[in-house]
Short mmCIF file of C-alpha atoms and ligand atoms in Angstrom, two decimals:
data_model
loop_
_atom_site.label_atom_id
_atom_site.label_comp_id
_atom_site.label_asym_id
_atom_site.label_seq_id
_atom_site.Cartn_x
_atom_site.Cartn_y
_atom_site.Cartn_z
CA UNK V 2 74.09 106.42 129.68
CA UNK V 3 73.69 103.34 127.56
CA UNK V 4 75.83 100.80 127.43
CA UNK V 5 76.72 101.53 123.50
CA UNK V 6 76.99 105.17 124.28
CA UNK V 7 79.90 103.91 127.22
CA UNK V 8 81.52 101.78 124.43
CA UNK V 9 81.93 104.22 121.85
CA UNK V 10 83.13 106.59 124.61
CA UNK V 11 85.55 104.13 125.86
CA UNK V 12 87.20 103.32 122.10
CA UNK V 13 87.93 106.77 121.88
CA UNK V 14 89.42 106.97 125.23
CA UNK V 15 91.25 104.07 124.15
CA UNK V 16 92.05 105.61 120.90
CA UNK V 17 93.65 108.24 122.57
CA UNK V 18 96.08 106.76 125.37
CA UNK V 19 96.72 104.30 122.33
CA UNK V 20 98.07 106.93 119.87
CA UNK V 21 99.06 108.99 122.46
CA UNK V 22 101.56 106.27 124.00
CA UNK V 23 102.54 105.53 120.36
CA UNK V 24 103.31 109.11 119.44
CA UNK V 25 105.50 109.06 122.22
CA UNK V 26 107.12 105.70 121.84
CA UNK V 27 107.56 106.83 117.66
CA UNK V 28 109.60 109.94 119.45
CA UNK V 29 111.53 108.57 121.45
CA UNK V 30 112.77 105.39 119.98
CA UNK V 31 113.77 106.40 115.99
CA UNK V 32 113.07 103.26 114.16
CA UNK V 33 112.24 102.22 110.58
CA UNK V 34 108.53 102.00 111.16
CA UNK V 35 108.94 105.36 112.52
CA UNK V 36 106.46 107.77 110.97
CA UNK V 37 107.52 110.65 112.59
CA UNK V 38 111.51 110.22 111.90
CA UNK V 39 110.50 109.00 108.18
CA UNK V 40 108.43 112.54 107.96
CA UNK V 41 111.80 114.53 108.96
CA UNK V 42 114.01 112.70 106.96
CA UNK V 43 111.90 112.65 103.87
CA UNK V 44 111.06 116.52 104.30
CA UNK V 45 115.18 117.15 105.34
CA UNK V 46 116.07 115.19 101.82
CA UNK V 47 113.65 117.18 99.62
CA UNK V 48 115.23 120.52 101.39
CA UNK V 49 118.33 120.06 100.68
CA UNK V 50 117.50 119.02 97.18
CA UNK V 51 115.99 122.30 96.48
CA UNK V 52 118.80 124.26 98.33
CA UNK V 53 121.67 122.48 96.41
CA UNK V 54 119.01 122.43 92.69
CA UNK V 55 116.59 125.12 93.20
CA UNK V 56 113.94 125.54 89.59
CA UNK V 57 113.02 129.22 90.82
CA UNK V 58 116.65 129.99 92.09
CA UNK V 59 115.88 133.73 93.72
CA UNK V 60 113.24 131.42 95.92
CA UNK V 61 114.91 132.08 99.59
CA UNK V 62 115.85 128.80 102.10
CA UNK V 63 112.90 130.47 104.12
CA UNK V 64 110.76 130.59 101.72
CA UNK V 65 107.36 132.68 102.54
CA UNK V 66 104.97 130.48 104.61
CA UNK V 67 107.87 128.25 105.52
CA UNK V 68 107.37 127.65 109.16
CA UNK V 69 103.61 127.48 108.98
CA UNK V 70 103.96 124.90 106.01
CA UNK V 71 106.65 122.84 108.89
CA UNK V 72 103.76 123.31 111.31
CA UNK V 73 101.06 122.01 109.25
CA UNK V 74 103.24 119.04 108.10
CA UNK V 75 103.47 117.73 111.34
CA UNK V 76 99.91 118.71 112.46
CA UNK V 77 98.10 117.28 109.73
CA UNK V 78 100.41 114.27 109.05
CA UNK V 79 101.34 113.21 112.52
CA UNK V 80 99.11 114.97 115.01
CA UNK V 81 95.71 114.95 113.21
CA UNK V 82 96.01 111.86 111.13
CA UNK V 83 97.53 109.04 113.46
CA UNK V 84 96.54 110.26 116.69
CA UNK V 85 93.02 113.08 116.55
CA UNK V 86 91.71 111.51 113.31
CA UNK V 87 92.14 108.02 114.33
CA UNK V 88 90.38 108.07 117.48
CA UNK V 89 87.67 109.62 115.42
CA UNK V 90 87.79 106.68 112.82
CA UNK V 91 87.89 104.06 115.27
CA UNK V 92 84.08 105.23 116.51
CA UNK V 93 82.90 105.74 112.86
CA UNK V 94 84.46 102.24 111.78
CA UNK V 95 82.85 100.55 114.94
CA UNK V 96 79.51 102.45 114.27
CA UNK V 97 79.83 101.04 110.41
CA UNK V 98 80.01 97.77 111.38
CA UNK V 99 77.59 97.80 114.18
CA UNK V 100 75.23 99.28 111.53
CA UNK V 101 76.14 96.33 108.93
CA UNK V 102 75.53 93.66 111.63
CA UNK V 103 72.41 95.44 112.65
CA UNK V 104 71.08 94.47 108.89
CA UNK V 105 72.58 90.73 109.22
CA UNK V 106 76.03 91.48 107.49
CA UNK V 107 78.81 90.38 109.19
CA UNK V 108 81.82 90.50 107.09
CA UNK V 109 82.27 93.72 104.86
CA UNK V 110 85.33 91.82 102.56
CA UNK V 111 83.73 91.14 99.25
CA UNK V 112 87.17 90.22 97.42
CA UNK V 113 89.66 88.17 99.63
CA UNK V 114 93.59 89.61 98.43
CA UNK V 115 94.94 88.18 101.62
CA UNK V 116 96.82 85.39 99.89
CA UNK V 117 98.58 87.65 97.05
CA UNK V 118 102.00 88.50 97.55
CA UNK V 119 102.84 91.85 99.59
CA UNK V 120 103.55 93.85 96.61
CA UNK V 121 100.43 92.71 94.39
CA UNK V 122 98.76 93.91 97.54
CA UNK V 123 100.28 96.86 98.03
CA UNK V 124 100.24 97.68 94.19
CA UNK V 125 96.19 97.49 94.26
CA UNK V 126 96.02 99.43 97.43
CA UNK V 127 97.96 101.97 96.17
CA UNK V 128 96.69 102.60 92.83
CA UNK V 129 92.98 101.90 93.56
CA UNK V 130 93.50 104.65 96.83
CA UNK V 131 95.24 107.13 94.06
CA UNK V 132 92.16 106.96 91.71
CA UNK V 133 89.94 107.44 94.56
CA UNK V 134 91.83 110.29 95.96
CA UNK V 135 91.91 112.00 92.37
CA UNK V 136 87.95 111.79 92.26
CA UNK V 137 87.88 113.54 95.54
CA UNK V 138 90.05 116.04 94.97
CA UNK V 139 88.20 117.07 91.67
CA UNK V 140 85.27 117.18 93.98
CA UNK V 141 86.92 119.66 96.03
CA UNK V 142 87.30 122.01 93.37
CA UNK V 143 83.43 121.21 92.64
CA UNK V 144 81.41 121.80 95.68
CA UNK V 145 81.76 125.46 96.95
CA UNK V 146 82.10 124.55 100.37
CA UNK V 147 84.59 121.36 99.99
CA UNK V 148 86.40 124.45 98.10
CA UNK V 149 86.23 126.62 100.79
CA UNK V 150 88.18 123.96 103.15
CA UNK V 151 90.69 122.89 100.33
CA UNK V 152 91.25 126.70 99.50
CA UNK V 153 93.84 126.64 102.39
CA UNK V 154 96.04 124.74 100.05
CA UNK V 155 95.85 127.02 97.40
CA UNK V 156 96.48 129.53 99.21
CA UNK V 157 100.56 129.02 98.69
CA UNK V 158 101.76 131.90 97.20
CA UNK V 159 105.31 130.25 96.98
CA UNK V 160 106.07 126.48 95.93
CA UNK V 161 108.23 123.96 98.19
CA UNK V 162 108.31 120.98 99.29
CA UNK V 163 106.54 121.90 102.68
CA UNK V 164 103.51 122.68 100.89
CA UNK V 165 102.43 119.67 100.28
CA UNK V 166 100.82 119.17 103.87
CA UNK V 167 99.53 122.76 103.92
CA UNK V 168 95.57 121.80 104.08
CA UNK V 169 92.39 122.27 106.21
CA UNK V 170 92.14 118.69 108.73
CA UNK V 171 88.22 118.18 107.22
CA UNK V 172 90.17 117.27 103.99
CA UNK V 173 91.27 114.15 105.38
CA UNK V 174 87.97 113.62 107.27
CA UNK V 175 86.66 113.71 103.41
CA UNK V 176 89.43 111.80 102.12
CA UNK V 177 89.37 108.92 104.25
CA UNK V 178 85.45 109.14 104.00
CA UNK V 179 85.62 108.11 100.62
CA UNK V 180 88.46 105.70 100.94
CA UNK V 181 87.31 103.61 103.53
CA UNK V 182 84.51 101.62 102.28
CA UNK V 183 85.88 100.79 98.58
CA UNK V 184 89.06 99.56 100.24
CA UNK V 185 87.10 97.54 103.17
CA UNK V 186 85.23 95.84 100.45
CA UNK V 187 88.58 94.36 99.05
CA UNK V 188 89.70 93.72 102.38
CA UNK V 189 92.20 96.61 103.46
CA UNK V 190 92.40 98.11 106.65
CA UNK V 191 93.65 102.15 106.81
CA UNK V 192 96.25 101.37 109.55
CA UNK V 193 97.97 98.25 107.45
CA UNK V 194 99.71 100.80 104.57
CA UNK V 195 102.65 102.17 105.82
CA UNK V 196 104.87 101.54 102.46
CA UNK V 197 102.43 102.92 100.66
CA UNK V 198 102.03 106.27 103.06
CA UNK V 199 106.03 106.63 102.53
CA UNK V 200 106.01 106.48 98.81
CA UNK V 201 102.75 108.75 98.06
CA UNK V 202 104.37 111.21 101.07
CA UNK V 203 107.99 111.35 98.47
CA UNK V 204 105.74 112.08 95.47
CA UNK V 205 103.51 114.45 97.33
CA UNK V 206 106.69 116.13 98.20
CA UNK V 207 108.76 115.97 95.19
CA UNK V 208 105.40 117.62 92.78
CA UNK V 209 105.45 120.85 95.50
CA UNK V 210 109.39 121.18 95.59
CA UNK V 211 111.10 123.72 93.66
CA UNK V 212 112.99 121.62 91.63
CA UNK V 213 113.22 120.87 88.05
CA UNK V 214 112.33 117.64 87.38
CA UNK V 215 109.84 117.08 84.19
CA UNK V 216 110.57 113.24 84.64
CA UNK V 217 110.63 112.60 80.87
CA UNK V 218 107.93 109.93 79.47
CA UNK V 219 107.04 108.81 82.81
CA UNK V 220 105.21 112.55 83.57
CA UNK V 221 102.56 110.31 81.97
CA UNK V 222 102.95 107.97 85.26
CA UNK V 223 103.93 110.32 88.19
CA UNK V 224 103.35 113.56 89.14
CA UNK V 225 106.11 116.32 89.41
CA UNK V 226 106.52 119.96 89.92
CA UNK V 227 106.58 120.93 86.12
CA UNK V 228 102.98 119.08 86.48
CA UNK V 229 101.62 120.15 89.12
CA UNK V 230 102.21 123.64 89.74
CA UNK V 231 99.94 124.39 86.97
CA UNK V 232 97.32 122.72 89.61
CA UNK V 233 98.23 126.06 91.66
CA UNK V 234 98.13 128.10 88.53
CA UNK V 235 95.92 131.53 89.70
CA UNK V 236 95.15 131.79 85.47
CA UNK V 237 93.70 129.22 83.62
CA UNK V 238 92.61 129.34 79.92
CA UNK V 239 88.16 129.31 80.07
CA UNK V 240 88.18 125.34 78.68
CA UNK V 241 90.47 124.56 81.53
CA UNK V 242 88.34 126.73 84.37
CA UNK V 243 87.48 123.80 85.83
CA UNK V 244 90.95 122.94 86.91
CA UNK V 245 94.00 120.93 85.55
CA UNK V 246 96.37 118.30 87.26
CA UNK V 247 94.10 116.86 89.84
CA UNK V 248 96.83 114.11 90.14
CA UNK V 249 97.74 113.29 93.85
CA UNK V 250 100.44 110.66 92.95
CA UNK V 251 99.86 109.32 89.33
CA UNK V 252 98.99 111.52 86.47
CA UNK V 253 98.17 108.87 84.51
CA UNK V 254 94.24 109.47 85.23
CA UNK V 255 94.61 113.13 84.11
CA UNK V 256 96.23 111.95 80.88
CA UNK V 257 93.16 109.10 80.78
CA UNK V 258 90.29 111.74 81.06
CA UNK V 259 91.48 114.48 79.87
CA UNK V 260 92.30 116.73 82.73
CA UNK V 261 95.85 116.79 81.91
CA UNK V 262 97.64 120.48 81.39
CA UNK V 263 100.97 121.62 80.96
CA UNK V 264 101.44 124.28 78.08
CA UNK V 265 104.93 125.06 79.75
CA UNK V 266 107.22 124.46 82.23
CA UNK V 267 107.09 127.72 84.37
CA UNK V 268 108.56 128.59 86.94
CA UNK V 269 107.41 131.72 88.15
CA UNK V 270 103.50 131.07 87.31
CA UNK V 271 101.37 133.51 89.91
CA UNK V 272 99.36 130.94 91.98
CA UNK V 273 96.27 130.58 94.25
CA UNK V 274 93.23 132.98 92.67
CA UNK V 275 93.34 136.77 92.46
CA UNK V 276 92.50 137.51 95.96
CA UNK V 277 94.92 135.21 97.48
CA UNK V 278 96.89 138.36 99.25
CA UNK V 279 93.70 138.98 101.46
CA UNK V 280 93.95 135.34 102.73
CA UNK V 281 93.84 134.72 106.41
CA UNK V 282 97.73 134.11 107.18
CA UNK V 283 98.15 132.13 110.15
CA UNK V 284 97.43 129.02 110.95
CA UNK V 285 94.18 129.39 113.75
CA UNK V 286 92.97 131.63 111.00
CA UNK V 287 92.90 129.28 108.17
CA UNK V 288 91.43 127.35 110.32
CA UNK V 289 88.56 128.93 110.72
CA UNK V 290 88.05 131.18 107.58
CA UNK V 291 86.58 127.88 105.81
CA UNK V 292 83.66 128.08 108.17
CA UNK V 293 83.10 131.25 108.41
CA UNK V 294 82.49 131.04 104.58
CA UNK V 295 79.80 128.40 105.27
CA UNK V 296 77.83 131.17 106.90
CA UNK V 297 74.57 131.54 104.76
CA UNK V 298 74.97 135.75 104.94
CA UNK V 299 78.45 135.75 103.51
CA UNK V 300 78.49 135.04 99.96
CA UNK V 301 81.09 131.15 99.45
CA UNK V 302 84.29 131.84 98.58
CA UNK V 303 85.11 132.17 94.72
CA UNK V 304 85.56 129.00 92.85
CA UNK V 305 88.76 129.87 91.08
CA UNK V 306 86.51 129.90 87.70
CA UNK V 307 84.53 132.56 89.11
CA UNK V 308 87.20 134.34 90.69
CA UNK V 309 88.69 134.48 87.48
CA UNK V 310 85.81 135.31 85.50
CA UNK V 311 85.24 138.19 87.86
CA UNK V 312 88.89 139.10 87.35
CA UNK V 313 88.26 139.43 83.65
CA UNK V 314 85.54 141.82 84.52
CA UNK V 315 83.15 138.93 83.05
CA UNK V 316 79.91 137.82 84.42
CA UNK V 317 80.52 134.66 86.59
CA UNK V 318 79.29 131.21 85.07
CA UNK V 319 77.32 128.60 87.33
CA UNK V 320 79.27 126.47 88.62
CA UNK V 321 78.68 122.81 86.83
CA UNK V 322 78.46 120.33 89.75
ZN1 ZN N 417 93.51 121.29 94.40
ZN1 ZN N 418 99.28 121.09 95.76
#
């Protein structure tokens, strides 16, 4: 074995007592850098709000898909991200850089913001992150198989707050994919956001909660449920087939190119696509339904424009990629 090959080997080793000793530490010693007691208290608040000021009142506590939705918040915000995904990220950062240095470049930082004040630098981060993050999740609705992975989201038949997290693991392998090298170029790291994780995990919450909150003139700023259930919408009008409300955390991007599309606030909208009952329900299932899709015999899973041109009893359209 090569010496590289032992490195690489050894960062993820490292990776993993690392995370795994901080996973324990963040559990056993609450704190305010605590991701894991910020995660329960954030998700605890946004329950209670929509027990005490529910939109769709005849929605139960226990809503359907509750539990797995708790499960995946903590897999796929705690489990996967900081501790699986990071070891992960560690070897592709390393292999980045060895790459770079392998053509003579040293230092990846093309614009230095380490002087600005915190919040000019969190500011950037944040909305230069959210406008990345709304590209990529229009390309998920694009390319058939990043749809078959981000299908497990839409596959919430009932809104809440839990929902949020509900989504394959690859999507943040794609997410952070795409993040990492415009935000190395103006000097961020991924680890060095932890503000910024709290407020776009609130938002992410509040625009899947069931409450009523339209937000006024700044729905032209955030998201919120009134917004972005129409993302989950099963029925879309042809012009819109594409999708509406890609917003993650501002809308103002759908407002800016057009993507933007609430006709009304409702509450009790169907969501997912018309085959959404037939779904895999459980969580190992989900799992793996996304690549058994990618198997060249089966035919991919509907884009929700074709499922819904097929639903019309139409002939489906290309898809335009
Ligand atoms: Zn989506
Ligand atoms: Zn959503």
């Amino acid at each position: 074995m090569s010496a590289e090959t032992t490195n690489y080997l050894q960062l993820v080793a490292d990776s993993f007592t690392g995370y795994g000793n901080y996973l324990l530490r963040e559990v056993l010693h609450p704190s305010w850098g605590s991701y894991f007691y910020w995660l329960v208290a954030i998700s605890l608040g946004f329950w209670v709000l929509e027990l005490v000021w529910p939109w769709r009142r005849d929605q139960g506590a226990f809503r359907k898909d509750f539990w797995l939705d708790v499960f995946y918040m903590f897999f796929n915000y705690f489990l996967f991200s900081l501790i699986l995904y990071n070891a992960l990220s560690n070897v592709f950062v390393q292999l980045f850089k060895d790459g770079l240095g392998l053509v003579g470049i040293q230092n990846l930082v093309a614009v230095e913001i380490g002087d600005w004040p915190l919040w000019a630098r969190l500011l950037t981060l944040f909305v230069v992150r959210d406008f990345i993050q709304w590209n990529v999740h229009r390309l998920l609705h694009r390319v058939d198989w990043l749809w078959a992975f981000h299908q497990v989201h839409h596959s919430v038949e009932e809104m809440g707050f839990a929902a949020h997290l509900r989504y394959h693991p690859v999507e943040t392998v794609v997410y952070r994919l795409f993040e990492y090298l415009p935000l190395a170029l103006i000097g961020f790291g991924l680890t060095d956001f932890f503000l910024v994780h709290l407020f776009t995990l609130s938002v992410g919450h509040f625009n899947h909660a069931n409450l009523y909150a339209p937000l006024g003139p700044l729905k032209y700023v955030f998201n919120n449920p009134q917004t972005h259930l129409w993302h989950h919408a099963q029925e879309l009008p042809r012009a819109r087939r594409n999708g509406v409300n890609f917003a993650l955390t501002l809308t103002v991007w759908d407002y800016l190119f057009g993507t933007a599309y609430v006709p009304t606030e409702q509450a009790d909208l169907p969501l997912g696509w018309p085959g959404v009952a037939q779904y895999p329900a459980t969580f190992v299932a989900q799992q793996l339904e996304p690549f058994s899709q990618l198997k060249p015999k089966k035919a991919a899973a509907p884009l929700p424009e074709r499922a819904r041109a097929r639903a019309a009893g139409a002939t489906p359209q290309p898809a335009e990629e």
